[in-house]
Amino acid sequence: MLKKIFFAAALLLASELIAKPVVIASIAPVEYLAKAVGGDKIEVQSLAKGDVHSYEPKPNDMKAVAKARIFIAAGLEFEEAWIPRFKASAKNLVVVKSDAKIAKLKEEYAGQAEHDEKHEAHADPHVWLNPMLAITMARNISDALIDMDKANKDFYLENFQKLMNDLLAFDESAKNELAGLKNRKFVVYHPAWGYFAAHYDLEQISIERSGKEPKIDEMASTLKMIKDENIKVIFADPNRSQKSAQILASQTGAKVELLDPLGYNLLENLKIAVGAIKDANSPK
């Protein structure tokens, strides 16, 4: 009997020793970066799905965090409220700021100048949509994984290098595809694509104002702009309301297409965005 108990305890200890470290990312694109770098050496999942601005952890989320070695933050507002609670539930949890060393832009939308006279503009957190900044995030993640697991340093560095090369190759291709566009404006519902737009010399125009549906006069000014600029496509966010985008489309003859700033496969998502914006702004 004692031998069986000892054997069972030894198996339990062995399984704990070989178990993969659990890594929790705040959002799916950061999970993608962590998985690309960590490969089969880590177990990784993300928390917030859909509209991350209203995210609150479910009981299963808290259980996952309690088992985690690392939590990878992305600079989102909900993280400020929940990271202290995550650390309280997992005493040895290491919080990694994947957006460290990245200068933030202000959220941009039509009519912002008038708004900023009365209100402070919010920092735009969507840094992962610029491939060069995604590389910085991946490097921060790689550094954290190496600190946790020095024995696999070369593995993490090799994976990071591959990911970086993929993003650099995409960036070169994207610049070539977008270089010839004369109309460089694109309309979105939610202003998530500011870093992407700035990097590729595009202009993002947002329907949403400070996280809220536009007022009647704001809708009127956006409607006029769409007609004046001959905008053919309005890009909606699948994680948020599409009502205003549909209304504007019905009154201007534009069509609504979806661009997801929170899609898991970041590289594929960026390729989709480049193709969609190029197609929307090319002469028919």
Short mmCIF file of C-alpha atoms in Angstrom, two decimals:
data_model
loop_
_atom_site.label_atom_id
_atom_site.label_comp_id
_atom_site.label_asym_id
_atom_site.label_seq_id
_atom_site.Cartn_x
_atom_site.Cartn_y
_atom_site.Cartn_z
CA MET A 1 0.00 0.00 0.00
CA LEU A 2 2.81 2.39 0.95
CA LYS A 3 4.57 1.58 -2.34
CA LYS A 4 1.43 2.49 -4.28
CA ILE A 5 1.07 5.77 -2.41
CA PHE A 6 4.74 6.58 -2.96
CA PHE A 7 4.47 5.70 -6.66
CA ALA A 8 1.36 7.85 -7.11
CA ALA A 9 3.04 10.78 -5.34
CA ALA A 10 6.14 10.36 -7.52
CA LEU A 11 4.00 10.41 -10.67
CA LEU A 12 2.20 13.55 -9.49
CA LEU A 13 5.49 15.27 -8.76
CA ALA A 14 6.91 14.24 -12.12
CA SER A 15 3.86 15.53 -13.98
CA GLU A 16 4.15 18.88 -12.20
CA LEU A 17 7.82 19.12 -13.08
CA ILE A 18 7.24 18.50 -16.80
CA ALA A 19 4.02 20.51 -17.08
CA LYS A 20 4.28 23.43 -19.47
CA PRO A 21 4.29 26.90 -17.90
CA VAL A 22 0.89 28.57 -18.25
CA VAL A 23 0.97 31.96 -19.94
CA ILE A 24 -2.12 34.18 -20.03
CA ALA A 25 -2.44 36.98 -22.59
CA SER A 26 -5.00 39.73 -22.15
CA ILE A 27 -6.21 39.57 -25.79
CA ALA A 28 -6.04 37.19 -28.76
CA PRO A 29 -3.44 39.05 -30.90
CA VAL A 30 -1.03 39.00 -27.96
CA GLU A 31 -1.78 35.29 -27.47
CA TYR A 32 -0.75 34.84 -31.12
CA LEU A 33 2.58 36.60 -30.51
CA ALA A 34 3.22 34.58 -27.33
CA LYS A 35 2.39 31.30 -29.08
CA ALA A 36 4.64 32.19 -32.02
CA VAL A 37 7.58 32.81 -29.66
CA GLY A 38 6.82 30.17 -27.00
CA GLY A 39 5.82 27.37 -29.34
CA ASP A 40 5.29 24.02 -27.64
CA LYS A 41 7.27 25.06 -24.56
CA ILE A 42 4.32 26.96 -23.06
CA GLU A 43 0.56 26.65 -22.63
CA VAL A 44 -1.00 29.97 -23.64
CA GLN A 45 -4.51 31.38 -23.80
CA SER A 46 -6.15 34.80 -23.89
CA LEU A 47 -8.86 36.28 -21.72
CA ALA A 48 -10.88 39.10 -23.29
CA LYS A 49 -13.07 38.30 -26.26
CA GLY A 50 -15.40 40.62 -28.14
CA ASP A 51 -15.64 44.17 -26.78
CA VAL A 52 -12.61 44.34 -24.48
CA HIS A 53 -13.67 47.74 -23.14
CA SER A 54 -16.41 46.08 -21.09
CA TYR A 55 -14.48 42.91 -20.17
CA GLU A 56 -14.80 41.35 -16.74
CA PRO A 57 -13.16 37.98 -15.93
CA LYS A 58 -15.38 34.94 -15.62
CA PRO A 59 -14.71 32.34 -12.88
CA ASN A 60 -12.88 30.14 -15.39
CA ASP A 61 -10.66 33.09 -16.32
CA MET A 62 -9.69 33.58 -12.69
CA LYS A 63 -8.92 29.85 -12.36
CA ALA A 64 -6.67 30.02 -15.41
CA VAL A 65 -4.84 33.08 -14.09
CA ALA A 66 -4.34 31.39 -10.71
CA LYS A 67 -2.31 28.65 -12.47
CA ALA A 68 -0.32 31.05 -14.63
CA ARG A 69 3.36 31.92 -14.41
CA ILE A 70 3.09 34.97 -16.67
CA PHE A 71 0.34 37.44 -17.54
CA ILE A 72 1.01 39.43 -20.71
CA ALA A 73 -0.64 42.84 -20.71
CA ALA A 74 -1.18 44.95 -23.83
CA GLY A 75 -1.83 48.39 -22.31
CA LEU A 76 -5.62 48.11 -22.26
CA GLU A 77 -7.81 49.96 -19.79
CA PHE A 78 -9.37 46.88 -18.20
CA GLU A 79 -5.92 45.58 -17.24
CA GLU A 80 -5.39 48.44 -14.79
CA ALA A 81 -8.40 47.34 -12.76
CA TRP A 82 -7.80 43.59 -12.91
CA ILE A 83 -4.03 43.04 -12.74
CA PRO A 84 -3.91 43.71 -8.95
CA ARG A 85 -6.63 41.08 -8.46
CA PHE A 86 -4.82 38.65 -10.78
CA LYS A 87 -1.63 39.06 -8.74
CA ALA A 88 -3.58 38.50 -5.54
CA SER A 89 -4.91 35.18 -6.87
CA ALA A 90 -1.50 34.04 -8.14
CA LYS A 91 1.21 35.15 -5.71
CA ASN A 92 4.13 34.39 -8.05
CA LEU A 93 2.51 35.78 -11.19
CA VAL A 94 4.87 37.83 -13.36
CA VAL A 95 3.15 40.67 -15.24
CA VAL A 96 4.77 41.47 -18.58
CA LYS A 97 3.93 44.74 -20.33
CA SER A 98 4.21 43.78 -23.98
CA ASP A 99 3.71 47.43 -24.96
CA ALA A 100 6.75 48.59 -22.95
CA LYS A 101 8.97 51.13 -24.76
CA ILE A 102 6.22 51.98 -27.25
CA ALA A 103 5.16 55.63 -27.54
CA LYS A 104 1.37 55.90 -27.66
CA LEU A 105 -0.73 57.88 -30.09
CA LYS A 106 -3.96 59.63 -29.21
CA GLU A 107 -7.19 58.11 -30.46
CA GLU A 108 -8.21 59.85 -33.66
CA TYR A 109 -11.65 60.52 -35.09
CA ALA A 110 -13.44 63.16 -37.10
CA GLY A 111 -14.06 66.32 -35.10
CA GLN A 112 -11.41 65.47 -32.53
CA ALA A 113 -9.87 68.93 -32.44
CA GLU A 114 -13.12 70.46 -31.17
CA HIS A 115 -13.50 67.65 -28.62
CA ASP A 116 -9.94 68.02 -27.30
CA GLU A 117 -10.61 71.60 -26.24
CA LYS A 118 -12.91 70.25 -23.52
CA HIS A 119 -11.62 66.73 -22.90
CA GLU A 120 -8.28 65.01 -22.70
CA ALA A 121 -7.80 62.61 -25.62
CA HIS A 122 -7.35 58.94 -24.73
CA ALA A 123 -4.21 57.02 -25.60
CA ASP A 124 -4.78 54.53 -28.39
CA PRO A 125 -3.87 51.01 -27.15
CA HIS A 126 -3.99 49.20 -30.52
CA VAL A 127 -0.22 49.10 -31.01
CA TRP A 128 -0.18 45.50 -32.32
CA LEU A 129 -1.74 46.68 -35.62
CA ASN A 130 1.56 48.26 -36.63
CA PRO A 131 3.85 45.33 -37.58
CA MET A 132 6.97 47.15 -36.38
CA LEU A 133 5.40 47.65 -32.96
CA ALA A 134 4.21 44.04 -32.97
CA ILE A 135 7.89 43.09 -33.28
CA THR A 136 8.66 45.18 -30.19
CA MET A 137 5.85 43.40 -28.33
CA ALA A 138 7.17 40.01 -29.42
CA ARG A 139 10.66 40.95 -28.25
CA ASN A 140 9.28 41.92 -24.84
CA ILE A 141 7.47 38.58 -24.66
CA SER A 142 10.60 36.70 -25.72
CA ASP A 143 12.64 38.42 -22.99
CA ALA A 144 10.04 37.42 -20.39
CA LEU A 145 9.96 33.78 -21.51
CA ILE A 146 13.75 33.61 -21.39
CA ASP A 147 13.76 35.07 -17.86
CA MET A 148 11.30 32.37 -16.84
CA ASP A 149 12.93 29.49 -18.73
CA LYS A 150 16.60 30.16 -19.45
CA ALA A 151 17.21 26.55 -20.50
CA ASN A 152 15.19 27.17 -23.66
CA LYS A 153 16.66 30.58 -24.50
CA ASP A 154 17.84 29.54 -27.98
CA PHE A 155 14.42 28.09 -28.79
CA TYR A 156 12.63 31.33 -27.90
CA LEU A 157 15.17 33.48 -29.73
CA GLU A 158 14.90 31.35 -32.87
CA ASN A 159 11.11 31.59 -32.83
CA PHE A 160 11.25 35.33 -32.25
CA GLN A 161 13.62 35.74 -35.19
CA LYS A 162 11.25 33.79 -37.46
CA LEU A 163 8.26 35.85 -36.35
CA MET A 164 10.20 39.08 -36.85
CA ASN A 165 11.24 38.00 -40.35
CA ASP A 166 7.61 37.18 -41.22
CA LEU A 167 6.43 40.59 -40.01
CA LEU A 168 9.24 42.40 -41.83
CA ALA A 169 8.43 40.56 -45.06
CA PHE A 170 4.76 41.44 -44.66
CA ASP A 171 5.64 45.08 -44.00
CA GLU A 172 7.69 45.34 -47.18
CA SER A 173 4.87 43.78 -49.19
CA ALA A 174 2.24 46.04 -47.58
CA LYS A 175 4.21 49.20 -48.36
CA ASN A 176 4.45 48.16 -52.00
CA GLU A 177 0.74 47.36 -52.23
CA LEU A 178 -0.37 50.65 -50.66
CA ALA A 179 2.22 52.90 -52.28
CA GLY A 180 0.16 53.82 -55.35
CA LEU A 181 -3.08 54.79 -53.61
CA LYS A 182 -4.14 58.37 -54.38
CA ASN A 183 -7.04 58.36 -51.93
CA ARG A 184 -5.42 57.41 -48.62
CA LYS A 185 -8.44 57.93 -46.36
CA PHE A 186 -10.51 55.09 -44.96
CA VAL A 187 -13.57 55.19 -42.71
CA VAL A 188 -13.95 52.93 -39.66
CA TYR A 189 -16.54 52.68 -36.93
CA HIS A 190 -14.08 52.32 -34.04
CA PRO A 191 -10.69 54.15 -34.23
CA ALA A 192 -8.54 51.04 -33.77
CA TRP A 193 -6.34 51.44 -36.85
CA GLY A 194 -4.42 54.61 -35.96
CA TYR A 195 -0.98 52.96 -35.65
CA PHE A 196 -1.57 51.01 -38.86
CA ALA A 197 -2.64 54.19 -40.67
CA ALA A 198 0.29 56.25 -39.39
CA HIS A 199 2.80 53.58 -40.40
CA TYR A 200 1.47 53.29 -43.95
CA ASP A 201 0.77 57.00 -44.49
CA LEU A 202 -2.99 56.52 -44.47
CA GLU A 203 -5.71 58.58 -42.76
CA GLN A 204 -8.19 56.84 -40.49
CA ILE A 205 -11.57 58.56 -40.07
CA SER A 206 -13.72 57.22 -37.24
CA ILE A 207 -17.50 57.30 -36.87
CA GLU A 208 -17.38 56.57 -33.14
CA ARG A 209 -16.54 59.49 -30.84
CA SER A 210 -14.71 58.81 -27.57
CA GLY A 211 -16.14 55.31 -27.32
CA LYS A 212 -19.71 56.48 -27.93
CA GLU A 213 -22.18 56.47 -30.80
CA PRO A 214 -22.01 59.77 -32.73
CA LYS A 215 -24.62 62.46 -32.14
CA ILE A 216 -26.96 63.63 -34.91
CA ASP A 217 -24.78 66.60 -35.91
CA GLU A 218 -21.67 64.39 -35.87
CA MET A 219 -23.40 61.84 -38.10
CA ALA A 220 -24.33 64.66 -40.48
CA SER A 221 -20.73 65.89 -40.74
CA THR A 222 -19.44 62.35 -41.29
CA LEU A 223 -22.13 61.76 -43.92
CA LYS A 224 -21.01 64.89 -45.78
CA MET A 225 -17.37 63.83 -45.60
CA ILE A 226 -18.13 60.36 -47.01
CA LYS A 227 -19.96 61.92 -49.95
CA ASP A 228 -17.34 64.64 -50.53
CA GLU A 229 -14.45 62.14 -50.40
CA ASN A 230 -16.33 59.56 -52.49
CA ILE A 231 -15.78 56.88 -49.83
CA LYS A 232 -17.03 53.52 -51.11
CA VAL A 233 -16.46 51.30 -48.05
CA ILE A 234 -17.10 51.77 -44.33
CA PHE A 235 -15.15 49.35 -42.16
CA ALA A 236 -17.06 48.09 -39.12
CA ASP A 237 -15.69 46.28 -36.09
CA PRO A 238 -17.28 42.83 -35.58
CA ASN A 239 -16.82 43.23 -31.82
CA ARG A 240 -18.94 46.40 -31.64
CA SER A 241 -22.23 47.84 -32.85
CA GLN A 242 -22.54 48.22 -36.63
CA LYS A 243 -25.73 50.30 -36.54
CA SER A 244 -24.16 53.69 -37.34
CA ALA A 245 -22.01 52.21 -40.10
CA GLN A 246 -25.09 50.64 -41.70
CA ILE A 247 -27.04 53.91 -41.50
CA LEU A 248 -24.24 55.88 -43.15
CA ALA A 249 -23.81 53.20 -45.80
CA SER A 250 -27.53 53.24 -46.66
CA GLN A 251 -27.45 57.03 -47.12
CA THR A 252 -24.26 57.21 -49.18
CA GLY A 253 -24.27 54.08 -51.29
CA ALA A 254 -21.15 52.79 -49.53
CA LYS A 255 -20.93 49.19 -48.41
CA VAL A 256 -20.00 47.88 -44.97
CA GLU A 257 -17.09 45.49 -44.56
CA LEU A 258 -15.61 44.03 -41.37
CA LEU A 259 -12.08 44.53 -40.08
CA ASP A 260 -11.30 42.87 -36.76
CA PRO A 261 -8.57 44.60 -34.70
CA LEU A 262 -8.71 41.76 -32.18
CA GLY A 263 -8.44 38.76 -34.49
CA TYR A 264 -6.16 35.98 -33.23
CA ASN A 265 -3.97 35.48 -36.30
CA LEU A 266 -2.33 38.89 -36.32
CA LEU A 267 -0.25 38.41 -39.46
CA GLU A 268 -3.20 37.15 -41.50
CA ASN A 269 -5.39 39.92 -40.08
CA LEU A 270 -2.92 42.59 -41.19
CA LYS A 271 -2.81 41.07 -44.69
CA ILE A 272 -6.61 41.19 -44.83
CA ALA A 273 -6.60 44.86 -43.76
CA VAL A 274 -4.07 45.83 -46.44
CA GLY A 275 -6.03 44.04 -49.16
CA ALA A 276 -9.37 45.50 -48.03
CA ILE A 277 -8.14 49.09 -47.80
CA LYS A 278 -6.31 48.86 -51.11
CA ASP A 279 -9.40 47.47 -52.82
CA ALA A 280 -11.68 50.09 -51.22
CA ASN A 281 -9.45 52.98 -52.35
CA SER A 282 -8.56 51.76 -55.84
CA PRO A 283 -10.40 53.15 -58.90
CA LYS A 284 -13.12 50.84 -60.16
#
